[in-house]
GROMACS .gro file of C-alpha atoms in nm:
model
  491
    1MET     CA    1  10.791  12.881  12.146
    2CYS     CA    2  11.007  13.142  11.978
    3SER     CA    3  10.913  13.476  11.824
    4ILE     CA    4  11.103  13.748  11.644
    5SER     CA    5  11.031  14.106  11.556
    6THR     CA    6  11.001  14.208  11.194
    7ALA     CA    7  11.250  14.482  11.278
    8VAL     CA    8  11.520  14.217  11.259
    9ASP     CA    9  11.492  14.223  10.882
   10ASN     CA   10  11.621  14.579  10.888
   11LEU     CA   11  11.917  14.528  11.119
   12PRO     CA   12  12.219  14.732  11.008
   13TRP     CA   13  12.520  14.522  10.916
   14GLY     CA   14  12.735  14.737  11.144
   15LEU     CA   15  12.599  14.557  11.451
   16THR     CA   16  12.844  14.312  11.604
   17MET     CA   17  12.824  13.958  11.471
   18HIS     CA   18  12.742  13.830  11.819
   19THR     CA   19  12.439  14.061  11.846
   20ARG     CA   20  12.330  14.002  11.488
   21THR     CA   21  12.354  13.625  11.520
   22ALA     CA   22  12.161  13.624  11.848
   23MET     CA   23  11.879  13.838  11.708
   24LEU     CA   24  11.858  13.643  11.385
   25LEU     CA   25  11.880  13.303  11.552
   26CYS     CA   26  11.521  13.216  11.473
   27SER     CA   27  11.525  13.345  11.115
   28THR     CA   28  11.829  13.180  10.963
   29ILE     CA   29  11.884  12.812  10.893
   30VAL     CA   30  11.710  12.687  11.206
   31PHE     CA   31  11.448  12.452  11.075
   32LEU     CA   32  11.259  12.355  11.393
   33SER     CA   33  10.896  12.451  11.350
   34GLY     CA   34  10.879  12.576  11.709
   35CYS     CA   35  11.153  12.833  11.653
   36SER     CA   36  11.113  12.974  11.306
   37ALA     CA   37  11.003  13.304  11.163
   38PHE     CA   38  10.878  13.120  10.853
   39GLN     CA   39  10.589  12.889  10.775
   40SER     CA   40  10.831  12.660  10.590
   41ASP     CA   41  11.204  12.601  10.570
   42PRO     CA   42  11.408  12.887  10.423
   43PRO     CA   43  11.527  12.828  10.065
   44THR     CA   44  11.848  12.627  10.066
   45MET     CA   45  12.131  12.568   9.819
   46LEU     CA   46  12.350  12.259   9.854
   47VAL     CA   47  12.707  12.297   9.724
   48PHE     CA   48  12.831  11.950   9.628
   49ASP     CA   49  13.196  11.854   9.572
   50ALA     CA   50  13.272  11.642   9.263
   51SER     CA   51  13.648  11.710   9.248
   52SER     CA   52  13.884  11.422   9.178
   53SER     CA   53  13.986  11.375   9.543
   54MET     CA   54  13.633  11.249   9.612
   55LEU     CA   55  13.743  10.926   9.443
   56ILE     CA   56  13.979  10.845   9.731
   57ASN     CA   57  13.882  10.517   9.893
   58ASP     CA   58  13.914  10.591  10.264
   59ALA     CA   59  13.555  10.605  10.393
   60ASP     CA   60  13.464  10.236  10.394
   61GLY     CA   61  13.441  10.298  10.023
   62LEU     CA   62  13.482  10.601   9.800
   63ARG     CA   63  13.436  10.946   9.953
   64ILE     CA   64  13.188  11.035   9.680
   65ASN     CA   65  12.963  10.744   9.776
   66ALA     CA   66  12.959  10.852  10.141
   67ALA     CA   67  12.884  11.210  10.036
   68LYS     CA   68  12.599  11.102   9.809
   69ALA     CA   69  12.446  10.888  10.083
   70ALA     CA   70  12.462  11.176  10.331
   71ALA     CA   71  12.313  11.415  10.074
   72ARG     CA   72  12.032  11.168  10.007
   73ASN     CA   73  11.951  11.155  10.380
   74LEU     CA   74  11.944  11.536  10.391
   75ILE     CA   75  11.711  11.559  10.091
   76GLU     CA   76  11.477  11.293  10.227
   77SER     CA   77  11.459  11.468  10.565
   78LEU     CA   78  11.333  11.795  10.416
   79PRO     CA   79  10.959  11.861  10.373
   80GLU     CA   80  10.845  11.825  10.014
   81ASP     CA   81  10.753  12.192   9.991
   82SER     CA   82  11.104  12.299  10.092
   83GLU     CA   83  11.289  12.490   9.822
   84LEU     CA   84  11.622  12.326   9.742
   85GLY     CA   85  11.876  12.396   9.468
   86ILE     CA   86  12.208  12.222   9.404
   87VAL     CA   87  12.539  12.352   9.271
   88ALA     CA   88  12.808  12.097   9.186
   89TYR     CA   89  13.166  12.148   9.079
   90GLY     CA   90  13.445  11.935   8.935
   91GLN     CA   91  13.234  11.684   8.744
   92SER     CA   92  13.295  11.786   8.381
   93VAL     CA   93  13.669  11.858   8.336
   94GLY     CA   94  13.973  11.657   8.449
   95ASP     CA   95  14.233  11.741   8.713
   96SER     CA   96  14.554  11.756   8.511
   97PRO     CA   97  14.761  12.078   8.527
   98ASN     CA   98  14.676  12.149   8.162
   99GLU     CA   99  14.305  12.135   8.242
  100LYS     CA  100  14.319  12.365   8.544
  101GLY     CA  101  14.187  12.672   8.363
  102LEU     CA  102  13.875  12.496   8.236
  103SER     CA  103  13.829  12.289   8.551
  104CYS     CA  104  13.835  12.598   8.771
  105GLU     CA  105  13.534  12.727   8.576
  106ASP     CA  106  13.353  12.394   8.611
  107VAL     CA  107  13.068  12.504   8.837
  108SER     CA  108  12.718  12.391   8.742
  109LEU     CA  109  12.368  12.463   8.865
  110VAL     CA  110  12.248  12.102   8.848
  111ARG     CA  111  11.915  12.180   9.014
  112THR     CA  112  11.744  12.519   9.016
  113LEU     CA  113  11.593  12.644   9.340
  114GLN     CA  114  11.246  12.485   9.356
  115PRO     CA  115  11.027  12.275   9.589
  116ILE     CA  116  11.157  11.924   9.639
  117ASP     CA  117  10.822  11.752   9.561
  118ASN     CA  118  10.995  11.418   9.495
  119ALA     CA  119  11.307  11.335   9.700
  120ALA     CA  120  11.423  11.057   9.464
  121VAL     CA  121  11.405  11.283   9.159
  122THR     CA  122  11.588  11.559   9.349
  123TYR     CA  123  11.866  11.321   9.455
  124ASN     CA  124  11.911  11.195   9.100
  125THR     CA  125  12.054  11.535   9.001
  126ILE     CA  126  12.372  11.436   9.186
  127GLY     CA  127  12.333  11.058   9.205
  128GLY     CA  128  12.503  11.002   8.870
  129ILE     CA  129  12.788  11.252   8.913
  130THR     CA  130  13.142  11.119   8.867
  131PRO     CA  131  13.423  11.325   9.025
  132ARG     CA  132  13.693  11.447   8.787
  133GLY     CA  133  13.835  11.793   8.839
  134TRP     CA  134  13.981  12.069   9.050
  135THR     CA  135  13.808  12.249   9.340
  136PRO     CA  136  13.660  12.593   9.255
  137LEU     CA  137  13.488  12.609   9.593
  138ALA     CA  138  13.462  12.988   9.626
  139LYS     CA  139  13.302  13.018   9.282
  140ALA     CA  140  13.056  12.743   9.370
  141ILE     CA  141  12.949  12.922   9.690
  142GLU     CA  142  12.912  13.248   9.498
  143LYS     CA  143  12.696  13.079   9.235
  144ALA     CA  144  12.481  12.923   9.507
  145ALA     CA  145  12.433  13.260   9.678
  146ASN     CA  146  12.324  13.416   9.349
  147GLN     CA  147  12.029  13.175   9.337
  148LEU     CA  148  11.893  13.286   9.676
  149PRO     CA  149  11.680  13.584   9.779
  150THR     CA  150  11.866  13.885   9.915
  151ASP     CA  151  11.592  14.020  10.141
  152SER     CA  152  11.490  13.717  10.349
  153ALA     CA  153  11.643  13.427  10.538
  154ALA     CA  154  11.820  13.168  10.325
  155SER     CA  155  12.075  12.890  10.362
  156ILE     CA  156  12.378  12.743  10.190
  157ILE     CA  157  12.509  12.402  10.296
  158VAL     CA  158  12.858  12.315  10.168
  159LEU     CA  159  12.964  11.951  10.140
  160SER     CA  160  13.329  11.934  10.033
  161ASP     CA  161  13.647  11.739  10.101
  162GLY     CA  162  13.923  11.992  10.045
  163VAL     CA  163  14.048  12.345  10.006
  164ASP     CA  164  13.985  12.564   9.704
  165THR     CA  165  14.254  12.475   9.448
  166CYS     CA  166  14.150  12.752   9.209
  167ASP     CA  167  14.280  13.056   9.398
  168GLY     CA  168  13.939  13.150   9.535
  169ASP     CA  169  13.933  13.475   9.732
  170PHE     CA  170  13.730  13.388  10.042
  171ALA     CA  171  13.788  13.726  10.207
  172ALA     CA  172  13.634  13.909   9.913
  173LEU     CA  173  13.356  13.652   9.888
  174THR     CA  174  13.272  13.690  10.257
  175ASN     CA  175  13.256  14.067  10.229
  176SER     CA  176  13.037  14.048   9.920
  177ILE     CA  177  12.791  13.790  10.052
  178THR     CA  178  12.743  13.946  10.394
  179HIS     CA  179  12.645  14.273  10.228
  180SER     CA  180  12.433  14.136   9.943
  181HIS     CA  181  12.264  13.861  10.150
  182PRO     CA  182  12.250  13.985  10.511
  183GLN     CA  183  12.013  13.705  10.619
  184LEU     CA  184  12.199  13.422  10.447
  185ARG     CA  185  12.361  13.159  10.666
  186ILE     CA  186  12.637  12.931  10.538
  187ASP     CA  187  12.719  12.601  10.709
  188ALA     CA  188  12.994  12.372  10.585
  189VAL     CA  189  13.107  12.017  10.647
  190THR     CA  190  13.439  11.914  10.498
  191PHE     CA  191  13.496  11.544  10.452
  192LYS     CA  192  13.831  11.411  10.576
  193GLU     CA  193  13.988  11.758  10.577
  194ASP     CA  194  13.998  12.047  10.823
  195ALA     CA  195  13.738  12.317  10.762
  196GLN     CA  196  13.962  12.610  10.857
  197HIS     CA  197  13.944  12.769  10.512
  198LEU     CA  198  13.566  12.802  10.554
  199GLU     CA  199  13.559  12.924  10.914
  200ALA     CA  200  13.558  13.296  10.829
  201ILE     CA  201  13.267  13.289  10.586
  202THR     CA  202  13.056  13.054  10.798
  203ALA     CA  203  13.121  13.253  11.116
  204ALA     CA  204  13.045  13.584  10.940
  205THR     CA  205  12.703  13.450  10.839
  206GLY     CA  206  12.620  13.288  11.174
  207GLY     CA  207  12.700  12.936  11.053
  208ILE     CA  208  12.953  12.673  11.151
  209SER     CA  209  13.219  12.471  10.971
  210VAL     CA  210  13.300  12.119  11.084
  211THR     CA  211  13.478  11.808  10.961
  212ALA     CA  212  13.353  11.451  10.918
  213GLU     CA  213  13.541  11.124  10.881
  214ASN     CA  214  13.273  10.891  10.745
  215GLN     CA  215  12.918  10.870  10.613
  216GLN     CA  216  12.766  10.850  10.961
  217GLN     CA  217  12.939  11.170  11.069
  218LEU     CA  218  12.852  11.344  10.743
  219THR     CA  219  12.486  11.259  10.793
  220GLN     CA  220  12.487  11.375  11.155
  221ARG     CA  221  12.667  11.702  11.074
  222LEU     CA  222  12.413  11.782  10.802
  223LYS     CA  223  12.135  11.706  11.050
  224ALA     CA  224  12.293  11.947  11.298
  225PHE     CA  225  12.268  12.229  11.044
  226ARG     CA  226  11.888  12.193  11.073
  227ASP     CA  227  11.863  12.142  11.450
  228GLU     CA  228  11.880  12.453  11.667
  229GLU     CA  229  12.021  12.284  11.977
  230LEU     CA  230  12.281  12.079  11.790
  231HIS     CA  231  12.382  12.382  11.585
  232LYS     CA  232  12.463  12.571  11.904
  233SER     CA  233  12.639  12.271  12.062
  234LEU     CA  234  13.008  12.190  12.096
  235ASN     CA  235  13.134  12.099  11.750
  236GLY     CA  236  13.476  11.983  11.638
  237ASN     CA  237  13.606  12.338  11.602
  238GLY     CA  238  13.444  12.522  11.891
  239ILE     CA  239  13.113  12.648  12.026
  240ASP     CA  240  12.885  12.941  11.951
  241GLY     CA  241  13.123  13.088  11.693
  242ILE     CA  242  13.429  13.071  11.922
  243ASN     CA  243  13.683  12.825  11.783
  244LEU     CA  244  14.002  12.660  11.901
  245GLY     CA  245  14.305  12.856  11.783
  246ASP     CA  246  14.121  13.190  11.795
  247ASN     CA  247  14.309  13.477  11.955
  248ILE     CA  248  14.162  13.643  12.264
  249ASP     CA  249  14.153  13.984  12.090
  250GLU     CA  250  13.958  13.840  11.798
  251ILE     CA  251  13.714  13.664  12.032
  252GLN     CA  252  13.649  13.979  12.237
  253GLN     CA  253  13.603  14.185  11.921
  254ASN     CA  254  13.325  13.950  11.806
  255ASN     CA  255  13.192  13.896  12.161
  256PRO     CA  256  13.218  14.226  12.353
  257ASP     CA  257  13.094  14.062  12.676
  258PHE     CA  258  13.367  13.798  12.670
  259PRO     CA  259  13.568  13.851  12.996
  260ASP     CA  260  13.937  13.930  13.022
  261LEU     CA  261  14.175  13.643  13.088
  262THR     CA  262  14.254  13.517  13.437
  263CYS     CA  263  14.599  13.358  13.426
  264ASN     CA  264  14.826  13.134  13.629
  265GLU     CA  265  15.184  13.040  13.542
  266THR     CA  266  15.098  12.834  13.234
  267THR     CA  267  14.739  12.896  13.122
  268CYS     CA  268  14.461  13.151  13.127
  269THR     CA  269  14.096  13.063  13.184
  270VAL     CA  270  13.769  13.243  13.112
  271THR     CA  271  13.421  13.127  13.213
  272PHE     CA  272  13.167  13.239  12.955
  273LYS     CA  273  12.816  13.109  12.885
  274LYS     CA  274  12.857  12.809  13.116
  275SER     CA  275  13.182  12.697  12.954
  276ASP     CA  276  13.546  12.729  13.057
  277PHE     CA  277  13.774  12.858  12.780
  278ILE     CA  278  14.143  12.780  12.834
  279PHE     CA  279  14.414  12.985  12.660
  280GLN     CA  280  14.789  12.958  12.613
  281ASP     CA  281  14.984  13.255  12.477
  282GLY     CA  282  14.654  13.425  12.396
  283SER     CA  283  14.531  13.139  12.178
  284LEU     CA  284  14.229  12.926  12.269
  285GLN     CA  285  14.342  12.569  12.337
  286ALA     CA  286  14.047  12.401  12.510
  287ILE     CA  287  13.674  12.439  12.577
  288GLU     CA  288  13.514  12.266  12.877
  289PRO     CA  289  13.135  12.315  12.889
  290ASN     CA  290  12.966  12.255  13.223
  291ASP     CA  291  12.688  12.049  13.067
  292PRO     CA  292  12.807  11.971  12.715
  293THR     CA  293  12.615  11.841  12.418
  294THR     CA  294  12.828  11.767  12.114
  295ILE     CA  295  12.722  11.812  11.754
  296ASP     CA  296  12.679  11.434  11.739
  297GLY     CA  297  12.443  11.432  12.036
  298ILE     CA  298  12.696  11.287  12.284
  299VAL     CA  299  12.621  11.405  12.641
  300ILE     CA  300  12.733  11.340  12.997
  301GLY     CA  301  12.599  11.005  13.113
  302ASP     CA  302  12.619  10.839  12.772
  303SER     CA  303  12.811  10.516  12.735
  304ILE     CA  304  13.163  10.549  12.599
  305ASP     CA  305  13.050  10.298  12.337
  306LYS     CA  306  12.819  10.565  12.192
  307ALA     CA  307  13.118  10.798  12.153
  308ILE     CA  308  13.319  10.523  11.984
  309GLU     CA  309  13.030  10.454  11.749
  310ALA     CA  310  13.016  10.824  11.656
  311TRP     CA  311  13.389  10.903  11.644
  312GLY     CA  312  13.563  10.571  11.585
  313GLU     CA  313  13.830  10.410  11.797
  314PRO     CA  314  14.023  10.652  12.021
  315MET     CA  315  14.373  10.747  11.915
  316GLU     CA  316  14.483  10.726  12.276
  317GLN     CA  317  14.341  10.573  12.593
  318ARG     CA  318  14.487  10.579  12.944
  319GLU     CA  319  14.388  10.502  13.300
  320LEU     CA  320  14.392  10.799  13.540
  321ASP     CA  321  14.493  10.794  13.907
  322ASP     CA  322  14.131  10.830  14.025
  323GLY     CA  323  14.028  10.510  13.847
  324THR     CA  324  13.860  10.680  13.552
  325THR     CA  325  13.966  10.637  13.189
  326GLU     CA  326  14.063  10.916  12.950
  327TYR     CA  327  13.996  10.875  12.576
  328LEU     CA  328  14.123  11.097  12.294
  329PHE     CA  329  13.926  11.100  11.968
  330PRO     CA  330  14.086  11.295  11.680
  331VAL     CA  331  13.903  11.581  11.509
  332GLY     CA  332  14.088  11.680  11.192
  333ASP     CA  333  14.463  11.734  11.220
  334GLU     CA  334  14.492  11.920  11.552
  335ASN     CA  335  14.177  11.903  11.763
  336ALA     CA  336  14.050  11.617  11.975
  337TRP     CA  337  13.758  11.518  12.194
  338LYS     CA  338  13.899  11.442  12.540
  339VAL     CA  339  13.644  11.223  12.714
  340ILE     CA  340  13.660  11.098  13.073
  341ALA     CA  341  13.455  10.790  13.161
  342SER     CA  342  13.388  10.604  13.484
  343ASP     CA  343  13.261  10.247  13.451
  344LYS     CA  344  13.213  10.326  13.081
  345LYS     CA  345  12.981  10.618  13.158
  346ILE     CA  346  13.095  10.957  13.027
  347THR     CA  347  13.159  11.209  13.306
  348SER     CA  348  13.344  11.484  13.115
  349ILE     CA  349  13.377  11.608  12.756
  350THR     CA  350  13.642  11.861  12.650
  351LEU     CA  351  13.730  11.988  12.303
  352CYS     CA  352  14.101  12.064  12.291
  353ARG     CA  353  14.412  12.102  12.078
  354CYS     CA  354  14.563  11.798  12.242
  355GLN     CA  355  14.636  11.538  11.976
  356PRO     CA  356  14.957  11.348  12.053
  357GLN     CA  357  15.234  11.434  11.811
  358HIS     CA  358  15.375  11.166  11.587
  359ALA     CA  359  15.745  11.095  11.616
  360PHE     CA  360  15.800  11.218  11.260
  361ASN     CA  361  15.678  11.557  11.141
  362ALA     CA  362  15.732  11.725  10.809
  363ALA     CA  363  16.003  11.986  10.854
  364GLN     CA  364  15.979  12.362  10.794
  365GLU     CA  365  16.338  12.372  10.672
  366THR     CA  366  16.566  12.087  10.571
  367ASN     CA  367  16.915  12.102  10.424
  368GLY     CA  368  16.884  12.470  10.337
  369ILE     CA  369  16.542  12.442  10.170
  370ALA     CA  370  16.254  12.621  10.342
  371VAL     CA  371  15.876  12.593  10.320
  372GLY     CA  372  15.728  12.886  10.123
  373THR     CA  373  16.018  12.918   9.877
  374THR     CA  374  15.926  12.925   9.507
  375LEU     CA  375  16.082  12.623   9.335
  376LYS     CA  376  16.259  12.829   9.068
  377ASP     CA  377  16.440  13.020   9.348
  378LEU     CA  378  16.583  12.708   9.510
  379PRO     CA  379  16.955  12.618   9.495
  380SER     CA  380  17.056  12.410   9.193
  381GLY     CA  381  16.984  12.040   9.220
  382LEU     CA  382  16.606  12.034   9.165
  383ASP     CA  383  16.492  11.744   8.950
  384ALA     CA  384  16.208  11.945   8.795
  385LYS     CA  385  16.193  11.734   8.477
  386ASN     CA  386  16.078  11.436   8.682
  387ALA     CA  387  15.817  11.618   8.894
  388THR     CA  388  15.515  11.399   8.955
  389THR     CA  389  15.159  11.489   9.055
  390MET     CA  390  15.037  11.350   9.389
  391GLY     CA  391  14.681  11.463   9.459
  392ASN     CA  392  14.697  11.841   9.505
  393TYR     CA  393  15.079  11.846   9.508
  394TYR     CA  394  15.382  11.823   9.286
  395ALA     CA  395  15.649  11.594   9.425
  396VAL     CA  396  16.006  11.686   9.327
  397ASN     CA  397  16.341  11.544   9.441
  398HIS     CA  398  16.634  11.771   9.525
  399SER     CA  399  16.998  11.668   9.540
  400ASN     CA  400  17.024  11.826   9.888
  401GLY     CA  401  16.854  11.516  10.017
  402VAL     CA  402  16.488  11.617  10.040
  403LEU     CA  403  16.165  11.533   9.864
  404ILE     CA  404  15.969  11.855   9.806
  405PHE     CA  405  15.592  11.876   9.795
  406ALA     CA  406  15.467  12.195   9.626
  407GLU     CA  407  15.097  12.277   9.608
  408ASN     CA  408  14.970  12.220   9.255
  409THR     CA  409  14.864  12.578   9.177
  410ASP     CA  410  15.034  12.633   8.841
  411ASN     CA  411  15.093  12.435   8.523
  412ASP     CA  412  15.467  12.488   8.570
  413PRO     CA  413  15.598  12.331   8.893
  414LEU     CA  414  15.879  12.591   8.903
  415ASN     CA  415  15.621  12.863   8.973
  416THR     CA  416  15.480  12.684   9.279
  417LYS     CA  417  15.596  12.712   9.639
  418VAL     CA  418  15.735  12.452   9.876
  419SER     CA  419  15.455  12.321  10.100
  420TYR     CA  420  15.618  12.024  10.274
  421LEU     CA  421  15.969  11.882  10.302
  422LEU     CA  422  16.049  11.519  10.369
  423PRO     CA  423  16.413  11.427  10.430
  424PHE     CA  424  16.617  11.159  10.257
  425ASN     CA  425  16.984  11.074  10.260
  426LYS     CA  426  17.207  11.205   9.980
  427ASP     CA  427  17.114  10.911   9.758
  428GLY     CA  428  16.752  11.018   9.766
  429GLU     CA  429  16.618  10.736   9.983
  430LEU     CA  430  16.609  10.597  10.334
  431ARG     CA  431  16.681  10.232  10.401
  432PHE     CA  432  16.584  10.010  10.691
  433ASN     CA  433  16.682   9.652  10.761
  434ASN     CA  434  16.362   9.570  10.947
  435ARG     CA  435  16.045   9.710  11.095
  436GLN     CA  436  16.216   9.799  11.423
  437GLU     CA  437  16.455  10.037  11.247
  438ALA     CA  438  16.165  10.204  11.064
  439ASP     CA  439  15.967  10.233  11.390
  440ALA     CA  440  16.264  10.396  11.560
  441TYR     CA  441  16.272  10.663  11.287
  442PHE     CA  442  15.900  10.727  11.225
  443GLY     CA  443  15.723  10.607  11.539
  444GLN     CA  444  15.451  10.343  11.558
  445PRO     CA  445  15.291  10.253  11.224
  446GLU     CA  446  14.920  10.274  11.154
  447LYS     CA  447  14.941   9.928  11.004
  448TYR     CA  448  15.194   9.645  10.971
  449GLY     CA  449  15.161   9.325  10.769
  450VAL     CA  450  15.291   9.086  10.507
  451ASN     CA  451  15.207   9.099  10.137
  452ALA     CA  452  15.336   8.800   9.935
  453ASP     CA  453  15.707   8.777  10.021
  454LYS     CA  454  15.741   9.132  10.156
  455GLU     CA  455  15.671   9.299  10.486
  456PHE     CA  456  15.527   9.650  10.497
  457ALA     CA  457  15.443   9.928  10.743
  458VAL     CA  458  15.242  10.248  10.697
  459TYR     CA  459  15.336  10.558  10.901
  460PRO     CA  460  15.148  10.890  10.932
  461THR     CA  461  15.297  11.235  10.883
  462ASN     CA  462  15.158  11.569  11.003
  463ASN     CA  463  15.025  11.629  10.652
  464PRO     CA  464  14.687  11.457  10.618
  465GLU     CA  465  14.738  11.404  10.246
  466LEU     CA  466  15.065  11.213  10.278
  467PHE     CA  467  15.195  10.908  10.457
  468TYR     CA  468  15.502  10.686  10.447
  469ALA     CA  469  15.467  10.331  10.315
  470VAL     CA  470  15.778  10.125  10.389
  471GLN     CA  471  15.818   9.774  10.259
  472TRP     CA  472  16.107   9.531  10.250
  473ALA     CA  473  16.196   9.170  10.189
  474PRO     CA  474  16.274   8.991  10.519
  475GLY     CA  475  16.648   9.003  10.591
  476GLN     CA  476  16.708   9.271  10.326
  477GLU     CA  477  16.712   9.649  10.328
  478GLY     CA  478  16.372   9.818  10.309
  479GLN     CA  479  16.273  10.044  10.023
  480GLN     CA  480  16.075  10.351  10.129
  481GLU     CA  481  15.795  10.487   9.916
  482ILE     CA  482  15.591  10.808   9.966
  483LEU     CA  483  15.240  10.805   9.826
  484PRO     CA  484  14.925  11.020   9.836
  485LEU     CA  485  14.711  10.963  10.141
  486LYS     CA  486  14.475  10.669  10.136
  487SER     CA  487  14.350  10.440  10.406
  488ALA     CA  488  14.608  10.203  10.552
  489SER     CA  489  14.348   9.928  10.498
  490ASP     CA  490  14.411   9.959  10.123
  491TYR     CA  491  14.745   9.787  10.173
   0.00000   0.00000   0.00000
């Protein structure tokens, strides 16, 4: 049983986040009846993504369908007297550069904050939405917060698949919300994309931000937002508000009792709250809990098959000298679950920045063109007239032998900055005689096959929105194409 003093409601914001989160643990989004300061669930706003990228078919179907199914499960799991409102964005205006201004204002309150009463009717407010536009995520969160009380516990749950493409100021939003709604907690799950852009605002409100790869993971992550133990468990970014990639100074500022580093020649280790935190160059690289529970409910002693069911096939598997097997399951672009199993029973779970690197990575500078440069400031040779839109990017060739991807943040490509560079030869293309030559350049493909009279291979890059698709006629030179990210199974 859990209890909490009414004095918590008057906590000054100047208290450290660690202290504030600990004292408010039972009054925020925790929905378990045995550990709540409320007779019913706190009022909750769901922020639902209807931007055009939700039409990508890489989740055993469209992303939007997986998101709707997960949202339906969330709605049906809530008691009928729970207050739930829904804000959606991106459903009314298209995603062309000319429509950006209108699309970035396309944030709608599709359901006012009110008791659910009927789950089917509540779900229908988003069931018919068709994704169309840009991603004004910050404005959507702000609108959701404005529907909630300022003097009692409340919740926002964000379900999105990408970064804010409308120049949202998350730093200002975080500062505003934490002062206007001191008992509001924000949790976020981003579908198919890293949740780093939401980490600050979720952490500042005592919430978490995680990623999901499919409908099953989406559903489980949303469940974890309502389960005290799962919410405090090891998630794909970190544990208890301490995330991979965080700097030791930042961690100690937010957690004053976090010990100083103990270092050997290559790494530094800290034991804190029954977990080992491993650092390199002051940056957190791995978390090894003594008795871990993951956000998906995976624990020591479970079958490795349960992990595979939750996380998909491992990206890497190898036998260790002691007879055990190590599995790596990707989490976003950088993180991974490193699981050790003996006779298919899990004996160890570590969250780490330990994904194997692909042979080909997008360069930071190629042929005198550097990431971060505004296109209009590049040397002559930019084929701006033939710039094409690829998802959230402009793709532009340059005579220096590179294909430039610039984030689509302005109607005029020349005002945007280089985000990624992919090299070509001086003729603007790479050619391969066979799959073996392509493999030697890019590394192992995600998929290889034959379509009609042509062979093809699909290779990943370190940009989750882009991949190489190479196809060729047998015995002839291959023609490389670069396309927006979609599942290799679509080929």
